[in-house]
Amino acid sequence: MSDTPPESPDFDAMTRDIAEVPAVEVIVTVAVNLMSAAAVKLGLSEEGEKYKDLDEARKLISALAGLLDASATEVSSFHAAPLRDGLKSLQLAFREASVVPDDPGQGPGEKYTGPVYS
């Protein structure tokens, strides 16, 4: 065993790094992470059914819709348009994966986006 203590993270450097990242980039990164997680929970990954969990997907899609709605005025259309397209694709995939589809306007995130039709 070694008597040297484990190396602790350099929080000052981490703070400086995050301070240099524009807010739009943080928002887009979080949105992409939510989209990716939702896609996995919808069973759209390579292993599909293994990770499918529609309850979890619903939560992730709703969180993504809320984030995009709240940040709409802060994020340029250059960034927002592909994120909205991805959200709609996830909402449609959710509707298709559901055994009993939600009524229009009641699906995940639809209180922010309005009804999504297939």
PDB file of C-alpha atoms in Angstrom:
ATOM      1  CA  MET A   1       0.000   0.000   0.000  1.00  0.00           C
ATOM      2  CA  SER A   2       1.119   3.512  -0.744  1.00  0.00           C
ATOM      3  CA  ASP A   3       1.216   6.307   1.820  1.00  0.00           C
ATOM      4  CA  THR A   4       0.517   8.977  -0.791  1.00  0.00           C
ATOM      5  CA  PRO A   5      -2.999  10.393  -0.581  1.00  0.00           C
ATOM      6  CA  PRO A   6      -5.196  10.041  -3.672  1.00  0.00           C
ATOM      7  CA  GLU A   7      -4.995  13.014  -5.970  1.00  0.00           C
ATOM      8  CA  SER A   8      -7.877  15.394  -5.368  1.00  0.00           C
ATOM      9  CA  PRO A   9      -9.591  17.144  -8.267  1.00  0.00           C
ATOM     10  CA  ASP A  10      -8.465  20.662  -9.071  1.00  0.00           C
ATOM     11  CA  PHE A  11     -11.748  22.486  -8.460  1.00  0.00           C
ATOM     12  CA  ASP A  12     -10.222  25.858  -9.335  1.00  0.00           C
ATOM     13  CA  ALA A  13      -9.266  24.600 -12.782  1.00  0.00           C
ATOM     14  CA  MET A  14     -12.684  23.001 -13.237  1.00  0.00           C
ATOM     15  CA  THR A  15     -14.381  26.277 -12.293  1.00  0.00           C
ATOM     16  CA  ARG A  16     -12.221  28.212 -14.751  1.00  0.00           C
ATOM     17  CA  ASP A  17     -13.021  25.695 -17.487  1.00  0.00           C
ATOM     18  CA  ILE A  18     -16.801  25.919 -17.016  1.00  0.00           C
ATOM     19  CA  ALA A  19     -16.604  29.709 -16.757  1.00  0.00           C
ATOM     20  CA  GLU A  20     -15.204  29.809 -20.288  1.00  0.00           C
ATOM     21  CA  VAL A  21     -18.092  27.834 -21.808  1.00  0.00           C
ATOM     22  CA  PRO A  22     -20.884  29.978 -23.300  1.00  0.00           C
ATOM     23  CA  ALA A  23     -24.350  29.391 -21.824  1.00  0.00           C
ATOM     24  CA  VAL A  24     -25.746  28.361 -25.213  1.00  0.00           C
ATOM     25  CA  GLU A  25     -23.188  25.573 -25.429  1.00  0.00           C
ATOM     26  CA  VAL A  26     -24.132  24.310 -21.967  1.00  0.00           C
ATOM     27  CA  ILE A  27     -27.843  24.354 -22.881  1.00  0.00           C
ATOM     28  CA  VAL A  28     -27.248  22.521 -26.168  1.00  0.00           C
ATOM     29  CA  THR A  29     -25.030  19.929 -24.461  1.00  0.00           C
ATOM     30  CA  VAL A  30     -27.669  19.222 -21.820  1.00  0.00           C
ATOM     31  CA  ALA A  31     -30.348  18.982 -24.523  1.00  0.00           C
ATOM     32  CA  VAL A  32     -28.293  16.521 -26.557  1.00  0.00           C
ATOM     33  CA  ASN A  33     -27.677  14.405 -23.448  1.00  0.00           C
ATOM     34  CA  LEU A  34     -31.420  14.347 -22.709  1.00  0.00           C
ATOM     35  CA  MET A  35     -32.138  13.396 -26.326  1.00  0.00           C
ATOM     36  CA  SER A  36     -29.596  10.584 -26.258  1.00  0.00           C
ATOM     37  CA  ALA A  37     -30.893   9.201 -22.969  1.00  0.00           C
ATOM     38  CA  ALA A  38     -34.494   9.367 -24.208  1.00  0.00           C
ATOM     39  CA  ALA A  39     -33.581   7.528 -27.405  1.00  0.00           C
ATOM     40  CA  VAL A  40     -31.994   4.728 -25.383  1.00  0.00           C
ATOM     41  CA  LYS A  41     -35.035   4.511 -23.097  1.00  0.00           C
ATOM     42  CA  LEU A  42     -37.273   4.344 -26.181  1.00  0.00           C
ATOM     43  CA  GLY A  43     -35.352   1.268 -27.308  1.00  0.00           C
ATOM     44  CA  LEU A  44     -33.716   3.037 -30.245  1.00  0.00           C
ATOM     45  CA  SER A  45     -30.173   1.946 -29.371  1.00  0.00           C
ATOM     46  CA  GLU A  46     -28.407  -1.070 -30.859  1.00  0.00           C
ATOM     47  CA  GLU A  47     -29.576  -3.328 -28.048  1.00  0.00           C
ATOM     48  CA  GLY A  48     -33.094  -1.920 -28.300  1.00  0.00           C
ATOM     49  CA  GLU A  49     -35.442  -3.753 -25.970  1.00  0.00           C
ATOM     50  CA  LYS A  50     -32.777  -4.342 -23.320  1.00  0.00           C
ATOM     51  CA  TYR A  51     -32.903  -0.705 -22.162  1.00  0.00           C
ATOM     52  CA  LYS A  52     -36.452   0.191 -23.190  1.00  0.00           C
ATOM     53  CA  ASP A  53     -38.381   1.946 -20.426  1.00  0.00           C
ATOM     54  CA  LEU A  54     -41.200   4.190 -21.596  1.00  0.00           C
ATOM     55  CA  ASP A  55     -41.820   5.691 -18.163  1.00  0.00           C
ATOM     56  CA  GLU A  56     -38.218   6.899 -18.052  1.00  0.00           C
ATOM     57  CA  ALA A  57     -38.405   8.038 -21.681  1.00  0.00           C
ATOM     58  CA  ARG A  58     -41.506  10.111 -20.885  1.00  0.00           C
ATOM     59  CA  LYS A  59     -39.636  11.942 -18.104  1.00  0.00           C
ATOM     60  CA  LEU A  60     -36.612  12.642 -20.289  1.00  0.00           C
ATOM     61  CA  ILE A  61     -38.696  13.869 -23.230  1.00  0.00           C
ATOM     62  CA  SER A  62     -40.730  16.138 -20.943  1.00  0.00           C
ATOM     63  CA  ALA A  63     -37.537  17.555 -19.411  1.00  0.00           C
ATOM     64  CA  LEU A  64     -36.115  18.173 -22.888  1.00  0.00           C
ATOM     65  CA  ALA A  65     -39.314  19.921 -24.011  1.00  0.00           C
ATOM     66  CA  GLY A  66     -39.281  22.095 -20.890  1.00  0.00           C
ATOM     67  CA  LEU A  67     -35.637  23.020 -21.393  1.00  0.00           C
ATOM     68  CA  LEU A  68     -36.197  23.930 -25.043  1.00  0.00           C
ATOM     69  CA  ASP A  69     -39.310  25.929 -24.199  1.00  0.00           C
ATOM     70  CA  ALA A  70     -37.579  27.815 -21.382  1.00  0.00           C
ATOM     71  CA  SER A  71     -34.464  28.561 -23.437  1.00  0.00           C
ATOM     72  CA  ALA A  72     -36.213  29.416 -26.711  1.00  0.00           C
ATOM     73  CA  THR A  73     -35.388  33.119 -26.490  1.00  0.00           C
ATOM     74  CA  GLU A  74     -31.822  32.452 -25.348  1.00  0.00           C
ATOM     75  CA  VAL A  75     -30.778  29.966 -28.029  1.00  0.00           C
ATOM     76  CA  SER A  76     -30.517  31.041 -31.656  1.00  0.00           C
ATOM     77  CA  SER A  77     -32.634  29.305 -34.282  1.00  0.00           C
ATOM     78  CA  PHE A  78     -29.375  27.855 -35.627  1.00  0.00           C
ATOM     79  CA  HIS A  79     -29.165  25.763 -32.458  1.00  0.00           C
ATOM     80  CA  ALA A  80     -32.862  25.498 -31.609  1.00  0.00           C
ATOM     81  CA  ALA A  81     -34.225  24.168 -34.917  1.00  0.00           C
ATOM     82  CA  PRO A  82     -32.357  20.835 -34.915  1.00  0.00           C
ATOM     83  CA  LEU A  83     -33.136  20.367 -31.221  1.00  0.00           C
ATOM     84  CA  ARG A  84     -36.856  20.931 -31.845  1.00  0.00           C
ATOM     85  CA  ASP A  85     -36.719  18.466 -34.762  1.00  0.00           C
ATOM     86  CA  GLY A  86     -35.039  15.888 -32.529  1.00  0.00           C
ATOM     87  CA  LEU A  87     -37.639  16.451 -29.814  1.00  0.00           C
ATOM     88  CA  LYS A  88     -40.485  15.932 -32.284  1.00  0.00           C
ATOM     89  CA  SER A  89     -38.862  12.725 -33.536  1.00  0.00           C
ATOM     90  CA  LEU A  90     -38.611  11.439 -29.964  1.00  0.00           C
ATOM     91  CA  GLN A  91     -42.227  12.373 -29.277  1.00  0.00           C
ATOM     92  CA  LEU A  92     -43.346  10.499 -32.402  1.00  0.00           C
ATOM     93  CA  ALA A  93     -41.199   7.487 -31.487  1.00  0.00           C
ATOM     94  CA  PHE A  94     -42.761   7.493 -28.025  1.00  0.00           C
ATOM     95  CA  ARG A  95     -46.256   7.552 -29.529  1.00  0.00           C
ATOM     96  CA  GLU A  96     -45.375   4.626 -31.820  1.00  0.00           C
ATOM     97  CA  ALA A  97     -43.790   2.622 -28.990  1.00  0.00           C
ATOM     98  CA  SER A  98     -46.771   3.060 -26.663  1.00  0.00           C
ATOM     99  CA  VAL A  99     -49.232   0.186 -26.497  1.00  0.00           C
ATOM    100  CA  VAL A 100     -51.968   2.678 -25.606  1.00  0.00           C
ATOM    101  CA  PRO A 101     -50.983   6.029 -27.130  1.00  0.00           C
ATOM    102  CA  ASP A 102     -51.689   9.234 -25.216  1.00  0.00           C
ATOM    103  CA  ASP A 103     -54.420  11.520 -26.480  1.00  0.00           C
ATOM    104  CA  PRO A 104     -53.110  14.352 -28.673  1.00  0.00           C
ATOM    105  CA  GLY A 105     -51.623  17.024 -26.427  1.00  0.00           C
ATOM    106  CA  GLN A 106     -51.130  14.594 -23.530  1.00  0.00           C
ATOM    107  CA  GLY A 107     -47.893  12.935 -24.677  1.00  0.00           C
ATOM    108  CA  PRO A 108     -44.510  13.671 -23.141  1.00  0.00           C
ATOM    109  CA  GLY A 109     -43.582  17.323 -23.505  1.00  0.00           C
ATOM    110  CA  GLU A 110     -46.702  18.194 -25.451  1.00  0.00           C
ATOM    111  CA  LYS A 111     -47.797  20.747 -22.865  1.00  0.00           C
ATOM    112  CA  TYR A 112     -44.770  22.734 -24.090  1.00  0.00           C
ATOM    113  CA  THR A 113     -44.836  21.891 -27.803  1.00  0.00           C
ATOM    114  CA  GLY A 114     -48.505  21.360 -28.509  1.00  0.00           C
ATOM    115  CA  PRO A 115     -49.951  18.119 -29.901  1.00  0.00           C
ATOM    116  CA  VAL A 116     -47.699  15.907 -32.009  1.00  0.00           C
ATOM    117  CA  TYR A 117     -49.378  13.878 -34.727  1.00  0.00           C
ATOM    118  CA  SER A 118     -47.874  10.955 -36.596  1.00  0.00           C
TER     119      SER A 118
END
